[in-house]
Coordinates of C-alpha atoms in Angstrom, one line a residue:
M16 CA -16.3 6.4 29.8
R17 CA -14.7 9.8 28.8
G18 CA -14.8 12.9 31.5
P19 CA -16.7 16.4 31.0
S20 CA -12.7 17.5 30.0
Y21 CA -12.4 15.5 27.0
N22 CA -15.9 16.9 25.5
H23 CA -14.6 20.5 26.4
H24 CA -11.4 19.6 24.7
V25 CA -12.9 18.2 21.3
T26 CA -15.5 20.7 21.2
A27 CA -12.6 23.8 21.7
F28 CA -11.1 22.1 18.5
L29 CA -14.2 21.9 16.4
L30 CA -14.9 25.4 17.6
L31 CA -11.6 26.7 16.6
L32 CA -11.3 25.0 13.3
L33 CA -14.9 26.2 12.3
L34 CA -14.0 29.6 13.1
L35 CA -10.7 29.6 11.0
P36 CA -11.3 32.0 8.4
L37 CA -10.7 30.9 4.4
F38 CA -7.4 30.7 3.6
H39 CA -6.1 31.3 0.0
G40 CA -3.0 28.9 -0.5
H41 CA -0.5 30.2 1.9
G42 CA 1.0 27.3 3.9
A43 CA -1.0 24.7 1.7
G44 CA 1.1 24.6 -1.4
G45 CA -1.9 25.3 -3.4
D46 CA -4.6 27.9 -4.2
W47 CA -7.7 26.0 -2.6
S48 CA -10.1 28.0 -0.5
G49 CA -12.0 26.4 2.3
D50 CA -12.0 25.2 5.7
Y51 CA -11.6 22.0 7.6
S52 CA -15.2 21.5 7.5
K53 CA -15.2 21.0 3.9
L54 CA -12.8 18.3 3.4
S55 CA -13.6 14.8 2.5
G56 CA -11.6 11.5 3.2
I57 CA -11.6 9.0 0.4
I58 CA -10.0 5.5 1.6
I59 CA -9.0 3.2 -1.0
P60 CA -7.7 -0.2 0.7
G61 CA -5.1 -2.5 -0.3
L62 CA -5.1 -6.3 -1.2
A63 CA -7.6 -8.2 0.5
S64 CA -8.8 -5.3 2.8
T65 CA -12.3 -5.2 1.6
Q66 CA -14.8 -8.0 2.5
L67 CA -16.5 -10.0 -0.1
R68 CA -19.8 -11.1 0.1
A69 CA -21.9 -13.7 -1.4
W70 CA -24.1 -13.3 -4.3
S71 CA -25.6 -16.6 -4.7
I72 CA -27.4 -19.7 -2.9
L73 CA -24.9 -22.4 -2.6
D74 CA -25.7 -25.6 -0.5
C75 CA -22.5 -26.9 1.0
P76 CA -22.5 -30.8 1.0
Y77 CA -21.5 -32.4 4.7
S78 CA -21.4 -29.1 6.5
P79 CA -24.4 -27.4 8.4
L80 CA -23.3 -24.0 6.9
D81 CA -24.4 -23.0 3.5
F82 CA -23.5 -19.6 1.7
N83 CA -26.9 -17.4 0.7
P84 CA -27.2 -13.9 -0.4
L85 CA -24.9 -11.2 1.3
D86 CA -23.1 -14.0 3.5
L87 CA -19.5 -13.0 4.2
V88 CA -17.1 -15.0 2.2
W89 CA -13.8 -12.8 2.6
L90 CA -13.7 -13.4 5.4
D91 CA -15.5 -16.0 7.3
S92 CA -13.4 -17.9 9.4
T93 CA -16.1 -20.5 10.5
K94 CA -17.3 -21.1 6.9
L95 CA -13.8 -21.6 5.9
L96 CA -13.3 -24.1 8.4
S97 CA -16.1 -26.1 8.0
A98 CA -16.8 -26.1 4.5
V99 CA -13.4 -24.9 2.6
N100 CA -14.2 -26.5 -0.6
C101 CA -17.3 -24.7 -0.7
W102 CA -15.8 -21.3 0.3
L103 CA -13.2 -21.6 -2.5
K104 CA -15.9 -21.9 -4.9
C105 CA -17.1 -18.5 -3.9
M106 CA -13.5 -17.1 -4.0
L107 CA -12.0 -18.5 -7.3
L108 CA -12.5 -17.0 -10.8
D109 CA -11.8 -18.2 -14.3
P110 CA -8.4 -17.7 -14.9
Y111 CA -8.9 -16.7 -18.3
N112 CA -12.2 -14.4 -18.4
Q113 CA -12.1 -13.6 -14.9
T114 CA -15.9 -14.8 -14.7
D115 CA -17.0 -16.2 -10.9
H116 CA -17.4 -20.0 -10.3
P117 CA -20.5 -21.2 -12.1
E118 CA -21.9 -22.3 -8.5
C119 CA -21.2 -19.1 -6.5
K120 CA -20.3 -15.4 -6.9
S121 CA -19.0 -12.8 -4.9
R122 CA -18.9 -9.1 -4.8
P123 CA -17.2 -6.1 -2.5
D124 CA -19.3 -4.5 0.2
S125 CA -19.7 -1.1 0.2
G126 CA -19.3 1.5 3.1
L127 CA -16.9 2.0 5.8
S128 CA -18.0 -1.4 7.2
A129 CA -16.7 -3.2 4.3
I130 CA -12.9 -2.0 5.3
T131 CA -13.0 -1.7 8.9
E132 CA -13.3 -5.3 9.8
L133 CA -12.9 -8.3 7.6
D134 CA -14.3 -10.9 10.0
P135 CA -16.6 -9.1 12.5
G136 CA -16.9 -11.1 15.9
Y137 CA -15.5 -10.9 19.5
I138 CA -12.2 -12.8 18.8
T139 CA -11.8 -12.3 15.0
G140 CA -12.6 -8.7 14.9
P141 CA -9.6 -7.5 16.5
L142 CA -7.4 -9.7 14.7
S143 CA -8.8 -9.1 11.1
S144 CA -9.1 -4.9 12.0
V145 CA -7.8 -2.9 9.4
W146 CA -9.0 0.4 9.1
K147 CA -11.0 0.6 12.3
E148 CA -8.6 2.7 14.4
W149 CA -8.3 5.1 11.5
V150 CA -12.1 5.5 11.4
K151 CA -12.1 5.4 15.4
W152 CA -9.6 8.6 15.0
C153 CA -11.8 10.5 12.7
I154 CA -14.7 10.1 15.3
E155 CA -12.6 11.4 18.2
F156 CA -11.6 14.5 16.2
G157 CA -15.1 15.4 15.4
I158 CA -15.0 14.7 11.5
E159 CA -18.6 14.3 9.9
A160 CA -20.0 10.9 9.1
N161 CA -20.4 11.6 5.7
A162 CA -17.0 13.0 5.3
I163 CA -15.3 9.9 5.4
I164 CA -15.8 7.8 2.3
A165 CA -14.7 4.0 1.8
V166 CA -14.3 3.0 -2.1
P167 CA -14.2 -0.7 -1.6
Y168 CA -13.5 -2.8 -4.9
D169 CA -13.2 -6.4 -5.6
W170 CA -9.4 -6.9 -5.3
R171 CA -9.1 -10.0 -7.3
L172 CA -9.8 -8.3 -10.3
S173 CA -7.4 -6.8 -12.9
P174 CA -7.7 -2.9 -13.2
S175 CA -9.2 -3.3 -16.6
M176 CA -11.8 -5.7 -15.4
L177 CA -12.5 -3.7 -12.5
E178 CA -13.9 -1.2 -15.0
E179 CA -15.7 -3.6 -17.3
R180 CA -17.5 -5.4 -14.7
D181 CA -18.3 -3.1 -12.1
L182 CA -17.7 0.2 -13.7
Y183 CA -15.4 1.0 -10.9
F184 CA -13.3 4.0 -11.9
H185 CA -16.5 5.7 -13.1
K186 CA -17.9 5.2 -9.6
L187 CA -14.9 7.0 -8.3
K188 CA -15.1 9.8 -10.3
L189 CA -18.6 10.1 -9.4
T190 CA -17.5 10.0 -5.6
F191 CA -14.7 12.7 -6.1
E192 CA -17.7 14.9 -7.8
T193 CA -20.1 14.1 -5.4
A194 CA -17.7 14.7 -2.4
L195 CA -17.2 18.1 -3.9
K196 CA -20.8 19.1 -4.1
L197 CA -21.8 17.6 -0.6
R198 CA -19.0 19.2 1.3
G199 CA -18.1 22.3 -0.7
G200 CA -14.3 21.5 -1.2
P201 CA -12.0 18.7 -2.5
S202 CA -11.1 15.4 -1.3
V203 CA -8.2 14.1 0.5
V204 CA -6.9 10.4 -0.3
F205 CA -5.7 7.9 1.7
A206 CA -4.5 4.6 -0.2
H207 CA -2.8 1.7 1.1
S208 CA -0.7 -1.1 -0.5
L209 CA -2.4 -2.2 -3.9
G210 CA -4.8 0.8 -3.1
N211 CA -2.2 3.2 -4.8
H212 CA -1.9 1.0 -7.7
V213 CA -5.6 1.5 -7.9
F214 CA -5.4 5.1 -7.8
R215 CA -2.9 5.7 -10.2
Y216 CA -4.4 3.7 -12.8
F217 CA -7.8 5.7 -12.1
L218 CA -5.3 8.9 -12.8
E219 CA -4.6 7.5 -16.0
W220 CA -8.2 6.4 -16.5
L221 CA -9.4 9.8 -16.0
K222 CA -7.4 11.6 -19.1
Q223 CA -9.3 9.5 -21.3
E224 CA -12.6 10.7 -19.8
I225 CA -11.9 14.5 -19.5
A226 CA -10.6 16.8 -22.2
P227 CA -7.0 17.5 -21.9
K228 CA -7.3 21.3 -21.2
H229 CA -9.7 20.4 -18.3
Y230 CA -7.8 17.3 -16.6
I231 CA -5.4 19.3 -14.4
Q232 CA -8.4 21.2 -13.5
W233 CA -10.4 18.8 -12.4
L234 CA -7.7 17.6 -10.4
D235 CA -7.0 20.7 -8.7
E236 CA -10.6 20.8 -8.0
H237 CA -11.4 17.6 -6.6
I238 CA -8.3 16.4 -5.0
H239 CA -6.6 18.6 -2.3
A240 CA -4.0 15.8 -1.5
Y241 CA -2.7 12.3 -1.7
F242 CA -1.4 10.0 0.9
A243 CA 0.4 7.1 -0.7
V244 CA 1.0 4.6 2.4
G245 CA 3.2 1.6 2.0
A246 CA 2.7 1.9 -2.0
P247 CA 4.6 -0.7 -3.5
L248 CA 5.7 1.7 -6.3
L249 CA 8.2 -1.2 -8.0
G250 CA 6.1 -3.9 -7.0
A251 CA 6.1 -6.4 -4.3
I252 CA 8.4 -9.8 -3.9
E253 CA 5.9 -11.4 -1.9
T254 CA 3.7 -11.9 -5.4
V255 CA 6.3 -13.8 -6.9
K256 CA 6.3 -16.3 -3.5
G257 CA 2.3 -16.4 -3.8
T258 CA 2.4 -17.3 -7.5
L259 CA 4.8 -20.4 -7.2
S260 CA 4.1 -21.5 -3.9
G261 CA 1.1 -19.8 -2.4
L262 CA 0.0 -16.9 0.2
T263 CA -2.0 -18.4 3.0
F264 CA -2.7 -14.7 4.3
G265 CA -2.4 -16.4 7.7
L266 CA -5.4 -18.5 6.9
P267 CA -5.7 -22.6 8.0
I268 CA -5.1 -23.6 4.4
S269 CA -2.6 -25.2 2.6
E270 CA -0.2 -23.3 0.4
G271 CA -1.1 -25.6 -2.5
T272 CA -5.0 -24.6 -1.8
A273 CA -3.6 -21.1 -1.8
R274 CA -1.9 -20.9 -4.9
L275 CA -4.7 -22.1 -6.5
M276 CA -7.2 -19.6 -5.5
V277 CA -4.7 -16.4 -5.7
N278 CA -3.7 -17.3 -9.2
S279 CA -7.3 -17.3 -10.5
F280 CA -6.9 -13.6 -9.4
A281 CA -5.8 -11.6 -12.0
S282 CA -4.6 -9.0 -9.7
S283 CA -1.8 -11.3 -8.3
L284 CA 0.1 -9.8 -11.3
W285 CA -0.8 -6.1 -10.6
M286 CA 2.2 -6.1 -8.2
M287 CA 4.5 -8.1 -9.8
P288 CA 8.2 -6.8 -9.1
F289 CA 9.5 -4.5 -12.3
S290 CA 12.5 -2.8 -13.5
K291 CA 12.9 0.6 -12.7
Y292 CA 14.8 1.4 -16.3
C293 CA 12.0 -0.2 -18.4
R294 CA 8.9 1.7 -19.5
A295 CA 5.8 1.4 -21.5
E296 CA 5.0 3.9 -24.0
N297 CA 2.5 6.4 -22.7
T298 CA -0.9 5.1 -23.9
Y299 CA -2.9 8.2 -23.2
W300 CA -0.9 9.9 -26.2
K301 CA -2.5 6.9 -28.8
H302 CA -5.6 9.1 -28.9
F303 CA -3.5 11.7 -30.6
S304 CA -0.8 9.8 -32.4
G305 CA -2.7 6.9 -33.6
G306 CA -1.6 4.4 -32.0
N307 CA 1.7 3.2 -29.8
M308 CA 1.9 -0.9 -31.0
D309 CA 4.6 -2.0 -33.1
K310 CA 4.0 -3.9 -36.2
R311 CA 3.1 -7.4 -34.3
G312 CA 0.3 -5.3 -32.3
H313 CA 1.9 -4.8 -29.3
N314 CA 2.6 -2.1 -26.6
M315 CA 6.2 -0.8 -27.0
Y316 CA 8.6 -1.5 -24.0
H317 CA 11.7 0.2 -23.8
C318 CA 14.6 -0.4 -21.3
D319 CA 17.5 2.1 -20.8
E320 CA 20.9 0.7 -21.2
R321 CA 21.2 0.8 -17.6
E322 CA 19.1 -1.9 -17.7
F323 CA 21.4 -4.2 -19.5
Q324 CA 24.9 -2.7 -18.0
L325 CA 24.0 -2.9 -14.4
N326 CA 22.8 -5.9 -12.5
F327 CA 19.1 -6.5 -11.1
S328 CA 17.3 -4.2 -12.6
G329 CA 17.6 -1.7 -10.0
W330 CA 16.8 -4.1 -7.1
P331 CA 19.1 -5.5 -4.6
T332 CA 19.6 -9.0 -6.0
N333 CA 18.1 -11.4 -8.7
I334 CA 14.4 -11.9 -7.2
I335 CA 13.8 -15.5 -8.4
N336 CA 16.8 -18.2 -8.4
I337 CA 15.2 -21.4 -9.7
E338 CA 16.1 -25.0 -11.0
I339 CA 14.7 -26.3 -13.9
P340 CA 15.1 -29.8 -15.3
S341 CA 17.4 -30.4 -18.2
I342 CA 14.7 -32.5 -19.8
R343 CA 11.5 -31.4 -20.9
G344 CA 7.9 -33.2 -21.3
F345 CA 7.4 -34.0 -17.9
G346 CA 4.8 -31.2 -16.9
A347 CA 5.3 -30.8 -13.4
Y348 CA 8.8 -31.4 -11.9
P349 CA 9.2 -34.9 -12.2
S350 CA 10.0 -36.9 -9.2
V351 CA 13.2 -39.5 -9.1
T352 CA 11.3 -42.3 -10.0
E353 CA 10.0 -40.9 -13.0
I354 CA 13.5 -39.8 -13.8
A355 CA 14.7 -43.0 -13.5
E356 CA 11.9 -44.7 -15.7
A357 CA 12.7 -42.3 -18.7
N358 CA 15.7 -44.7 -19.3
L359 CA 18.1 -41.8 -19.7
S360 CA 21.2 -42.7 -21.3
S361 CA 23.5 -40.6 -18.7
I362 CA 22.5 -39.6 -15.1
E363 CA 23.7 -35.9 -16.2
C364 CA 20.9 -35.4 -18.6
G365 CA 18.6 -35.6 -15.7
L366 CA 19.9 -32.7 -13.8
P367 CA 18.7 -29.4 -13.0
T368 CA 19.9 -26.3 -14.1
Q369 CA 19.7 -23.0 -12.1
L370 CA 18.6 -20.1 -13.4
S371 CA 18.5 -16.5 -11.9
F372 CA 15.8 -13.9 -13.2
S373 CA 15.6 -10.3 -12.6
A374 CA 12.5 -8.0 -12.2
R375 CA 12.5 -7.1 -15.7
E376 CA 12.6 -10.6 -16.8
I377 CA 9.8 -11.4 -14.4
S378 CA 7.4 -8.5 -15.3
D379 CA 8.4 -9.4 -19.4
G380 CA 7.0 -12.7 -19.3
T381 CA 10.7 -13.8 -19.7
F382 CA 10.7 -15.8 -16.6
F383 CA 7.4 -17.4 -17.3
K384 CA 8.4 -18.7 -20.3
A385 CA 11.4 -20.2 -19.4
I386 CA 9.4 -22.9 -17.3
E387 CA 6.0 -23.2 -19.2
D388 CA 7.2 -26.5 -20.0
Y389 CA 7.4 -27.5 -16.4
D390 CA 4.0 -25.9 -14.5
P391 CA 0.6 -26.3 -16.0
D392 CA -0.3 -22.9 -14.5
I393 CA 2.1 -20.7 -16.4
K394 CA 0.1 -21.0 -19.3
R395 CA -2.8 -19.0 -17.5
I396 CA 0.0 -16.6 -16.1
L397 CA 1.1 -15.5 -19.5
H398 CA -2.4 -15.0 -21.0
Q399 CA -3.5 -12.8 -18.2
L400 CA 0.3 -10.8 -18.2
K401 CA -0.5 -10.2 -21.9
T402 CA -3.8 -9.5 -22.2
L403 CA -4.9 -7.8 -18.9
Y404 CA -1.3 -5.9 -18.3
H405 CA 1.0 -5.5 -21.3
D406 CA -2.0 -4.7 -23.4
D407 CA -4.2 -2.9 -21.4
P408 CA -5.7 0.2 -23.5
V409 CA -5.2 2.6 -20.6
L410 CA -1.9 1.7 -18.5
N411 CA 0.8 -1.0 -18.2
P412 CA 1.1 -0.5 -14.9
L413 CA 4.3 -2.7 -14.8
S414 CA 6.6 0.1 -15.3
P415 CA 7.8 3.1 -12.8
W416 CA 5.3 5.9 -11.6
D417 CA 6.0 9.6 -12.6
R418 CA 4.9 12.1 -9.9
P419 CA 1.4 12.3 -10.3
P420 CA 0.3 15.8 -11.3
L421 CA -1.3 16.7 -7.9
K422 CA -0.9 19.5 -5.7
N423 CA 0.1 17.7 -2.5
I424 CA 1.6 14.4 -2.0
F425 CA 2.8 12.4 1.0
C426 CA 4.6 9.0 0.3
I427 CA 4.8 7.3 3.6
Y428 CA 6.0 3.7 4.5
G429 CA 7.8 1.9 7.3
T430 CA 11.8 0.8 7.1
D431 CA 14.3 -1.1 9.2
L432 CA 12.3 -4.3 9.1
K433 CA 13.5 -7.8 7.7
T434 CA 12.1 -8.0 4.3
E435 CA 12.2 -10.6 1.7
V436 CA 14.0 -9.9 -1.6
G437 CA 14.5 -12.8 -3.4
Y438 CA 13.8 -16.7 -3.6
Y439 CA 15.7 -20.1 -4.3
F440 CA 13.2 -22.7 -6.0
A441 CA 13.6 -26.1 -6.7
P442 CA 11.5 -29.1 -7.4
S443 CA 9.7 -30.8 -4.9
G444 CA 8.8 -34.2 -6.5
K445 CA 5.0 -33.3 -5.8
P446 CA 2.5 -33.0 -8.2
Y447 CA 1.0 -29.2 -9.4
P448 CA 0.2 -27.2 -6.8
D449 CA 2.7 -28.7 -4.9
N450 CA 5.5 -28.9 -7.3
W451 CA 7.5 -25.9 -6.2
I452 CA 9.6 -25.9 -2.9
I453 CA 11.3 -22.7 -1.6
T454 CA 14.9 -23.9 -0.4
D455 CA 15.9 -20.5 0.5
V456 CA 15.2 -16.9 1.1
I457 CA 17.1 -13.6 0.5
Y458 CA 16.3 -10.9 3.3
E459 CA 17.3 -7.3 3.4
I460 CA 17.7 -5.7 6.6
E461 CA 19.4 -2.2 7.6
G462 CA 21.8 -2.0 4.6
S463 CA 22.7 -5.6 4.2
L464 CA 21.6 -8.9 2.4
F465 CA 21.5 -12.6 4.0
S466 CA 20.2 -15.7 3.2
R467 CA 17.6 -17.7 5.7
S468 CA 20.7 -19.7 6.8
G469 CA 22.6 -16.8 7.8
N470 CA 24.9 -16.3 5.0
L471 CA 25.8 -12.7 3.7
V472 CA 24.7 -12.6 0.3
E473 CA 26.3 -10.4 -2.4
G474 CA 24.3 -7.5 -4.4
N475 CA 23.1 -3.7 -3.9
P476 CA 21.5 -3.3 -0.7
G477 CA 19.8 0.0 0.1
A478 CA 20.6 2.1 2.8
S479 CA 17.6 0.9 5.0
S480 CA 15.3 -2.5 4.5
G481 CA 11.4 -2.2 4.0
D482 CA 8.4 -2.9 5.9
E483 CA 8.6 -6.8 6.2
T484 CA 6.6 -6.7 3.1
V485 CA 7.6 -4.5 0.4
P486 CA 11.4 -4.1 0.0
Y487 CA 13.1 -0.9 0.5
H488 CA 13.6 0.2 -3.3
S489 CA 10.0 -0.2 -4.0
L490 CA 8.9 1.8 -1.4
S491 CA 11.2 4.3 -1.7
W492 CA 10.8 5.1 -5.4
C493 CA 8.7 7.9 -4.6
K494 CA 12.1 9.9 -3.4
N495 CA 12.4 10.3 -7.2
W496 CA 9.3 12.6 -7.2
L497 CA 11.6 15.1 -4.9
G498 CA 13.2 18.1 -6.6
P499 CA 17.0 19.1 -6.7
K500 CA 16.8 20.7 -2.9
V501 CA 15.2 18.7 -0.2
N502 CA 14.7 19.8 3.6
I503 CA 15.5 16.9 6.3
T504 CA 14.1 16.5 9.5
R505 CA 14.3 13.6 11.4
A506 CA 12.3 13.4 15.0
P507 CA 11.6 10.3 17.6
Q508 CA 8.0 9.0 17.2
S509 CA 7.5 9.4 20.8
E510 CA 6.4 12.8 22.4
H511 CA 8.8 14.9 22.9
D512 CA 10.0 18.6 23.4
G513 CA 12.1 19.1 20.3
S514 CA 15.6 18.7 22.1
D515 CA 16.2 15.6 19.7
V516 CA 15.6 17.1 16.4
Q517 CA 17.6 17.1 13.6
V518 CA 17.5 19.2 10.7
E519 CA 19.4 19.6 7.3
L520 CA 18.1 22.1 4.8
N521 CA 18.5 22.4 1.2
V522 CA 20.3 18.9 0.9
E523 CA 21.2 18.3 -2.7
H524 CA 19.1 15.4 -4.2
H525 CA 20.1 13.6 -7.6
H526 CA 17.2 12.2 -9.6
E527 CA 17.3 8.2 -9.1
E528 CA 19.8 8.3 -6.4
D529 CA 18.5 7.7 -2.9
I530 CA 19.1 10.7 -0.7
L531 CA 20.2 10.0 2.9
P532 CA 20.4 12.3 6.0
N533 CA 23.6 12.8 7.7
M534 CA 22.4 12.3 11.3
T535 CA 22.3 10.3 14.3
R536 CA 20.3 7.8 15.8
L537 CA 20.3 7.1 19.4
P538 CA 19.9 3.3 19.8
R539 CA 16.7 1.9 21.1
V540 CA 14.7 5.1 19.7
K541 CA 12.3 5.0 16.8
Y542 CA 12.1 8.0 14.2
I543 CA 10.3 9.6 11.6
T544 CA 12.1 11.0 9.0
Y545 CA 10.9 13.5 6.9
Y546 CA 11.9 14.6 3.3
E547 CA 10.3 17.8 2.2
D548 CA 10.1 19.6 -1.2
S549 CA 7.3 22.5 -1.8
E550 CA 9.6 24.7 -4.2
S551 CA 10.7 22.5 -7.2
I552 CA 7.2 22.7 -8.6
P553 CA 5.3 26.0 -8.2
G554 CA 2.2 25.6 -6.2
K555 CA 3.1 21.8 -5.3
R556 CA 4.4 20.1 -1.9
T557 CA 6.3 16.8 -2.2
A558 CA 7.0 15.0 1.0
V559 CA 8.4 11.5 1.9
W560 CA 8.1 10.1 5.6
E561 CA 10.1 7.2 6.5
I562 CA 8.6 5.5 9.6
D563 CA 11.0 3.3 11.6
K564 CA 9.9 -0.3 12.5
A565 CA 6.3 0.4 11.0
N566 CA 4.9 -3.0 9.7
H567 CA 3.3 -2.9 6.0
R568 CA 0.0 -4.5 6.8
N569 CA -0.5 -2.4 10.3
I570 CA 0.7 0.9 9.5
V571 CA -2.8 2.3 9.0
R572 CA -3.1 1.4 12.5
S573 CA -0.3 3.4 13.8
P574 CA -1.2 6.3 16.1
V575 CA 2.2 8.1 15.2
L576 CA 1.1 8.2 11.5
M577 CA -2.5 9.4 12.5
R578 CA -1.0 12.1 14.8
E579 CA 1.2 13.4 12.2
L580 CA -1.2 13.1 9.4
W581 CA -3.8 15.0 11.4
L582 CA -1.2 17.8 12.6
Q583 CA -0.3 18.6 9.1
M584 CA -4.0 18.6 7.9
W585 CA -4.7 21.2 10.5
H586 CA -1.8 23.1 9.5
D587 CA -2.9 23.3 6.1
I588 CA -5.9 25.3 7.1
H589 CA -4.7 27.4 9.8
P590 CA -4.7 31.2 8.7
D591 CA -1.4 31.7 10.5
A592 CA 0.6 29.1 9.1
T593 CA 4.1 30.4 7.6
S594 CA 5.5 27.3 6.5
K595 CA 4.8 24.8 4.0
F596 CA 4.8 22.0 6.2
V597 CA 4.0 21.5 9.8
T598 CA 6.8 22.3 12.4
K599 CA 8.4 18.9 14.1
A600 CA 9.8 20.6 17.1
K601 CA 7.4 19.6 19.6
R602 CA 5.2 16.8 20.0
G603 CA 3.0 16.7 23.0
P604 CA -0.1 14.7 23.8
L605 CA -3.1 15.1 21.6
R606 CA -5.2 12.7 23.1
D607 CA -6.3 11.5 26.7
E608 CA -4.5 8.0 25.2
D609 CA -1.1 9.8 25.1
C610 CA -1.0 10.9 28.8
Y611 CA 0.9 8.5 31.0
W612 CA 2.3 8.1 34.6
D613 CA 6.1 9.2 35.0
Y614 CA 6.5 6.9 38.4
G615 CA 10.1 8.6 38.5
K616 CA 8.2 11.5 39.2
A617 CA 5.2 10.0 40.9
R618 CA 2.9 12.3 38.7
C619 CA 1.4 12.5 34.9
A620 CA 4.0 12.7 32.4
W621 CA 3.5 16.1 30.5
A622 CA 2.3 18.1 33.4
E623 CA 1.6 21.0 31.0
Y624 CA -0.9 19.2 29.0
C625 CA -1.8 16.3 31.6
E626 CA -3.3 15.7 34.6
Y627 CA -4.2 13.2 37.0
R628 CA -7.9 12.4 36.8
Y629 CA -9.4 9.4 38.4
L630 CA -12.9 7.9 36.9
F631 CA -14.7 5.1 37.6
G632 CA -13.2 2.2 35.8
D633 CA -9.7 3.0 35.8
V634 CA -7.3 0.2 36.8
H635 CA -4.1 1.6 36.5
L636 CA -2.5 5.4 37.2
G637 CA -1.6 5.9 33.8
Q638 CA -5.2 5.6 32.6
S639 CA -6.2 8.1 35.0
C640 CA -3.8 10.7 33.4
R641 CA -6.3 12.9 31.1
L642 CA -5.6 16.0 29.1
K643 CA -6.2 19.1 30.7
N644 CA -9.0 21.6 30.2
S645 CA -6.3 24.0 29.3
S646 CA -4.7 22.1 26.7
A647 CA -7.5 22.6 23.6
N648 CA -5.5 25.0 21.7
L649 CA -2.7 22.9 20.8
L650 CA -2.5 23.9 17.1
S651 CA -0.2 26.9 18.0
H652 CA 2.7 24.4 19.1
Y653 CA 2.9 23.2 15.1
L654 CA 2.5 26.5 12.9

């Protein structure tokens, strides 16, 4: 239960925000005029972060649980455990045309409930929570119910199939336009993981729907800011592991079953790693130049000379190191017995050969063609790769991002966690889908590479490591969206008085080179490092936030991220804001949860903001520390 002071605190915030006069661009990096109450938030979830519901009647033999229309499919752990084969029918897609299983079809749920908890329940709910904390913050700070809009999608489909089957991008365009009419102002886009690729494709698709001279105008009117959270801008390494050996998502299924399932989804290729030196031609201009195909009917793909002069396609190391047999024709990898029965004249002929493949060789299909004779699943992958990605009429997403032409962009990701960057595969001797086995894994951690066995690995590690799922090289690609002069600030994540904040102004930044702060780190202190540029592109802001130890899957539940996000938004609409970005000089408590008991001083910490106020049901001293009534006007500290 909340006390009266909490209600007064929130009410005071709302009154302050509603009474703010209209601002005209100063402090916000743009010329939009409006107030906080006019903004809408549009959430684009990531891979496997949308509920899927059955749209069929499926009788499951040997199980008391059947699938009926609107039953949860992704994710219903009870039915998964009791009838896995039946559950798989509702999840699998045809590998070539991406249609549903003949006996069961599933469709994405709608609304905020589709993305908050994937498997609602007393025990399973908290374990499968995704955006629930995000929505809770919005409610706690008085955001109206119609101001937060979720745009779930069938995360199993390729981008072109999303539009062909569900008209997803048409609906997304209407969502932005409806939000503008309903609230009177533009929207703020929050995209996580694969959701960033969905949003990128939408921006390219939109070019073909709107006249060129109105395209930027539409973006300015409908999108105030874009928060790219955990964006795999150059792809994700785990996608390769899922394609060859399966990703279980923590579910009680075998890796072979997971591989069968995931490889039926065309979206499994959407986040394949690709080279930062190779680009596909801009398909947008084919409407004006008569096409961008070569004589064989393929989209043109150009690589910079550095792709062939340097190693690893701009990644830390070769992503795949794989043993392939020197004898073809066995289909899957042969067992030792099968080799013996082949009557080989020399045992040397049966020894496997180890080959290594870079990110470019994965995304352009070279790797898959090299193992096509040894895996029955590869033909499907090559078909999807060409049809749904290389020849996509809107965009080949397996090419580096340029900065989207939006006014305000905030790229946010976690760093300094052990992240997989390469694999060693070998024959397992088992039939498909278990014909591959991972013999070793290469990790990056804090500027070094090492194998699962603990040996150091040569390569080109970045200055930091990734977020446990996406490598640092992919996450930090958005630093290229910053200009030649960048302001860098490093501050502790926890509440602080500003004494430990470090600032460097006008730091030189060269395109396609990482930018590193010359700052100290105290042991056992987690920091946020802000890279901010509001000068390079007139009227536009670009910022990169690196959050120490923020996990990829949990970052959208991070209180630190939510705090910084809200402070930045409040700053943007304040009429007295003099800087382009919110100051980091001080971070006091914003919510009752931020107050805690200081045992050393025998009082509530942050006495300026917090006081001891016991309410019935409190079980410890820290829980009784709550915000004071006089601390409502916190905005003045962040201007």
